[in-house]
mmCIF file of C-alpha atoms in Angstrom:
data_model
loop_
_atom_site.group_PDB
_atom_site.id
_atom_site.type_symbol
_atom_site.label_atom_id
_atom_site.label_comp_id
_atom_site.label_asym_id
_atom_site.label_seq_id
_atom_site.Cartn_x
_atom_site.Cartn_y
_atom_site.Cartn_z
ATOM 1 C CA MET A 1 78.391 132.863 94.191
ATOM 2 C CA ILE A 2 79.079 132.886 90.491
ATOM 3 C CA ILE A 3 77.825 130.510 87.834
ATOM 4 C CA ASP A 4 79.191 130.566 84.340
ATOM 5 C CA SER A 5 80.879 128.489 81.582
ATOM 6 C CA LEU A 6 84.673 128.100 81.158
ATOM 7 C CA GLU A 7 84.676 130.115 78.028
ATOM 8 C CA ASN A 8 83.857 133.201 80.107
ATOM 9 C CA ALA A 9 86.451 132.496 82.875
ATOM 10 C CA GLU A 10 88.635 135.434 81.989
ATOM 11 C CA ARG A 11 85.805 137.738 83.243
ATOM 12 C CA TYR A 12 86.571 136.601 86.783
ATOM 13 C CA ILE A 13 90.462 136.780 86.916
ATOM 14 C CA SER A 14 90.498 140.182 88.656
ATOM 15 C CA ILE A 15 88.420 138.896 91.661
ATOM 16 C CA HIS A 16 91.463 137.140 93.371
ATOM 17 C CA PRO A 17 95.128 137.281 92.533
ATOM 18 C CA LEU A 18 95.186 133.457 92.097
ATOM 19 C CA PHE A 19 92.156 133.172 89.746
ATOM 20 C CA GLU A 20 94.173 133.902 86.685
ATOM 21 C CA GLU A 21 96.640 131.159 87.422
ATOM 22 C CA ALA A 22 93.890 128.647 88.323
ATOM 23 C CA PHE A 23 91.876 129.326 85.100
ATOM 24 C CA LYS A 24 94.961 129.337 82.915
ATOM 25 C CA TYR A 25 95.956 125.960 84.337
ATOM 26 C CA ILE A 26 92.450 124.541 83.787
ATOM 27 C CA LYS A 27 92.467 125.666 80.107
ATOM 28 C CA THR A 28 95.759 123.759 79.586
ATOM 29 C CA LEU A 29 94.067 120.493 80.534
ATOM 30 C CA ASP A 30 92.450 117.848 78.447
ATOM 31 C CA LEU A 31 89.640 117.811 80.932
ATOM 32 C CA LYS A 32 87.812 114.576 79.774
ATOM 33 C CA ASN A 33 91.119 112.739 80.143
ATOM 34 C CA THR A 34 92.460 114.380 83.330
ATOM 35 C CA GLU A 35 93.353 111.866 86.047
ATOM 36 C CA ILE A 36 91.587 111.690 89.273
ATOM 37 C CA GLY A 37 93.521 112.906 92.305
ATOM 38 C CA LYS A 38 94.919 115.944 94.080
ATOM 39 C CA THR A 39 97.623 118.341 93.066
ATOM 40 C CA ASP A 40 99.214 121.380 94.764
ATOM 41 C CA LEU A 41 99.432 123.638 91.759
ATOM 42 C CA SER A 42 101.199 126.441 93.622
ATOM 43 C CA ASP A 43 101.166 128.178 97.013
ATOM 44 C CA GLY A 44 97.440 128.781 97.729
ATOM 45 C CA LEU A 45 96.065 126.647 94.868
ATOM 46 C CA LYS A 46 95.068 123.019 95.204
ATOM 47 C CA ILE A 47 93.386 121.048 92.458
ATOM 48 C CA ILE A 48 91.103 118.063 93.089
ATOM 49 C CA VAL A 49 89.677 115.987 90.309
ATOM 50 C CA ALA A 50 86.870 113.520 91.295
ATOM 51 C CA GLU A 51 84.741 111.130 89.368
ATOM 52 C CA LYS A 52 81.834 109.244 91.083
ATOM 53 C CA VAL A 53 78.095 108.700 90.916
ATOM 54 C CA GLY A 54 76.182 111.659 92.277
ATOM 55 C CA MET A 55 74.454 111.638 95.549
ATOM 56 C CA LYS A 56 70.870 111.903 96.447
ATOM 57 C CA GLN A 57 69.751 115.410 97.365
ATOM 58 C CA GLU A 58 69.329 114.453 101.082
ATOM 59 C CA GLU A 59 72.699 112.947 101.410
ATOM 60 C CA SER A 60 74.464 116.050 99.976
ATOM 61 C CA VAL A 61 72.391 118.443 102.007
ATOM 62 C CA ALA A 62 73.323 116.551 105.084
ATOM 63 C CA LYS A 63 76.824 117.812 104.294
ATOM 64 C CA PHE A 64 75.722 121.450 103.616
ATOM 65 C CA GLU A 65 79.108 123.087 103.860
ATOM 66 C CA CYS A 66 81.072 126.461 103.583
ATOM 67 C CA HIS A 67 84.718 127.496 104.126
ATOM 68 C CA ASN A 68 86.563 130.223 105.854
ATOM 69 C CA GLN A 69 89.976 130.032 104.363
ATOM 70 C CA ASN A 70 89.310 129.056 100.722
ATOM 71 C CA ILE A 71 87.216 129.977 97.764
ATOM 72 C CA ASP A 72 86.013 126.919 95.739
ATOM 73 C CA ILE A 73 85.828 126.911 92.018
ATOM 74 C CA GLN A 74 83.836 123.819 91.145
ATOM 75 C CA LEU A 75 83.949 122.850 87.484
ATOM 76 C CA CYS A 76 81.664 120.150 86.037
ATOM 77 C CA ILE A 77 83.855 118.212 83.470
ATOM 78 C CA SER A 78 81.131 115.706 82.451
ATOM 79 C CA GLY A 79 77.640 114.607 83.635
ATOM 80 C CA LYS A 80 74.915 116.745 85.249
ATOM 81 C CA GLU A 81 75.595 118.032 88.703
ATOM 82 C CA GLN A 82 73.036 119.614 90.793
ATOM 83 C CA MET A 83 74.060 121.837 93.696
ATOM 84 C CA GLY A 84 72.210 123.593 96.513
ATOM 85 C CA TRP A 85 72.989 126.916 97.736
ATOM 86 C CA LYS A 86 72.088 129.357 100.605
ATOM 87 C CA SER A 87 73.630 132.524 101.906
ATOM 88 C CA ARG A 88 75.688 131.873 105.079
ATOM 89 C CA GLN A 89 74.133 135.016 106.707
ATOM 90 C CA SER A 90 70.773 133.268 106.262
ATOM 91 C CA CYS A 91 71.815 130.129 107.856
ATOM 92 C CA SER A 92 70.962 129.628 111.566
ATOM 93 C CA SER A 93 71.879 126.069 112.528
ATOM 94 C CA PRO A 94 75.488 125.035 112.522
ATOM 95 C CA LYS A 95 76.213 121.413 112.682
ATOM 96 C CA GLY A 96 79.116 121.043 115.050
ATOM 97 C CA GLU A 97 82.120 123.413 115.208
ATOM 98 C CA TYR A 98 84.167 124.785 112.408
ATOM 99 C CA ASN A 99 86.998 122.381 111.526
ATOM 100 C CA THR A 100 90.137 124.589 111.112
ATOM 101 C CA GLU A 101 92.273 121.661 109.735
ATOM 102 C CA LYS A 102 89.679 120.785 106.874
ATOM 103 C CA ASP A 103 88.425 124.370 106.542
ATOM 104 C CA VAL A 104 84.825 123.332 106.753
ATOM 105 C CA LEU A 105 81.779 124.246 108.662
ATOM 106 C CA PHE A 106 78.490 122.169 108.223
ATOM 107 C CA TYR A 107 74.945 123.527 108.535
ATOM 108 C CA ASN A 108 71.630 121.815 109.357
ATOM 109 C CA ASP A 109 69.799 124.423 107.274
ATOM 110 C CA ALA A 110 68.165 123.684 103.821
ATOM 111 C CA PRO A 111 69.291 125.306 100.691
ATOM 112 C CA ASP A 112 67.263 128.295 99.311
ATOM 113 C CA MET A 113 67.808 127.114 95.790
ATOM 114 C CA PHE A 114 69.233 124.288 93.477
ATOM 115 C CA PHE A 115 70.961 124.680 90.058
ATOM 116 C CA GLU A 116 72.548 122.285 87.630
ATOM 117 C CA LEU A 117 76.036 122.433 86.034
ATOM 118 C CA THR A 118 77.006 120.359 83.039
ATOM 119 C CA ASP A 119 80.145 120.159 80.870
ATOM 120 C CA ASN A 120 82.468 123.040 81.292
ATOM 121 C CA GLN A 121 80.220 125.067 83.565
ATOM 122 C CA PHE A 122 81.534 126.190 86.943
ATOM 123 C CA ALA A 123 80.366 127.688 90.218
ATOM 124 C CA ILE A 124 82.546 129.852 92.384
ATOM 125 C CA PHE A 125 81.630 129.530 96.099
ATOM 126 C CA PHE A 126 82.974 132.318 98.544
ATOM 127 C CA PRO A 127 82.993 131.895 102.286
ATOM 128 C CA GLU A 128 79.517 133.398 102.464
ATOM 129 C CA ASP A 129 78.191 130.645 100.169
ATOM 130 C CA VAL A 130 76.891 127.568 101.833
ATOM 131 C CA HIS A 131 76.728 124.712 99.290
ATOM 132 C CA ALA A 132 75.699 121.101 98.633
ATOM 133 C CA PRO A 133 77.520 119.708 95.662
ATOM 134 C CA MET A 134 77.579 116.369 93.768
ATOM 135 C CA ILE A 135 73.799 115.822 93.512
ATOM 136 C CA GLY A 136 72.771 113.561 90.580
ATOM 137 C CA ASP A 137 71.831 110.237 89.319
ATOM 138 C CA GLU A 138 74.697 109.558 87.021
ATOM 139 C CA VAL A 139 78.540 109.654 86.994
ATOM 140 C CA ILE A 140 79.841 113.160 87.509
ATOM 141 C CA LYS A 141 83.475 114.179 86.822
ATOM 142 C CA LYS A 142 84.634 117.456 88.319
ATOM 143 C CA LEU A 143 87.500 119.606 89.092
ATOM 144 C CA ILE A 144 87.688 121.664 92.209
ATOM 145 C CA VAL A 145 90.169 124.420 92.841
ATOM 146 C CA LYS A 146 90.748 125.480 96.435
ATOM 147 C CA VAL A 147 91.908 129.102 96.289
ATOM 148 C CA LYS A 148 93.465 130.257 99.612
ATOM 149 C CA ILE A 149 92.159 133.637 100.768
#
């Protein structure tokens, strides 16, 4: 997992061939006025912009998730978003089977830590990062980039 602010995004473009395109695209946006919805940016890059009231911690942890086929770049546009995290290799209690179509596997485990993102801060979750996003008491606007591995 990586946590940083958008101003430092260039540091991470060498991690994956599609990161440069993803971060360049994000920097072209007027984030505060970006419309809610989903966009296929290119082959291997999907953009999701969401805005809603955050969940209670228990509600988000009930959907403690990770992905096999995608890396998530989750950028907080506005609000305060708390997220839970735990290493996948430390998780021992899967909740059901891996869903190939949705690229998601849920766990019953609890996060080892929580952290908070605010305006223009992002987290990058790799397949080994189990995460519980969208925890908060206020409206959170965020942009998620699904980067195909």
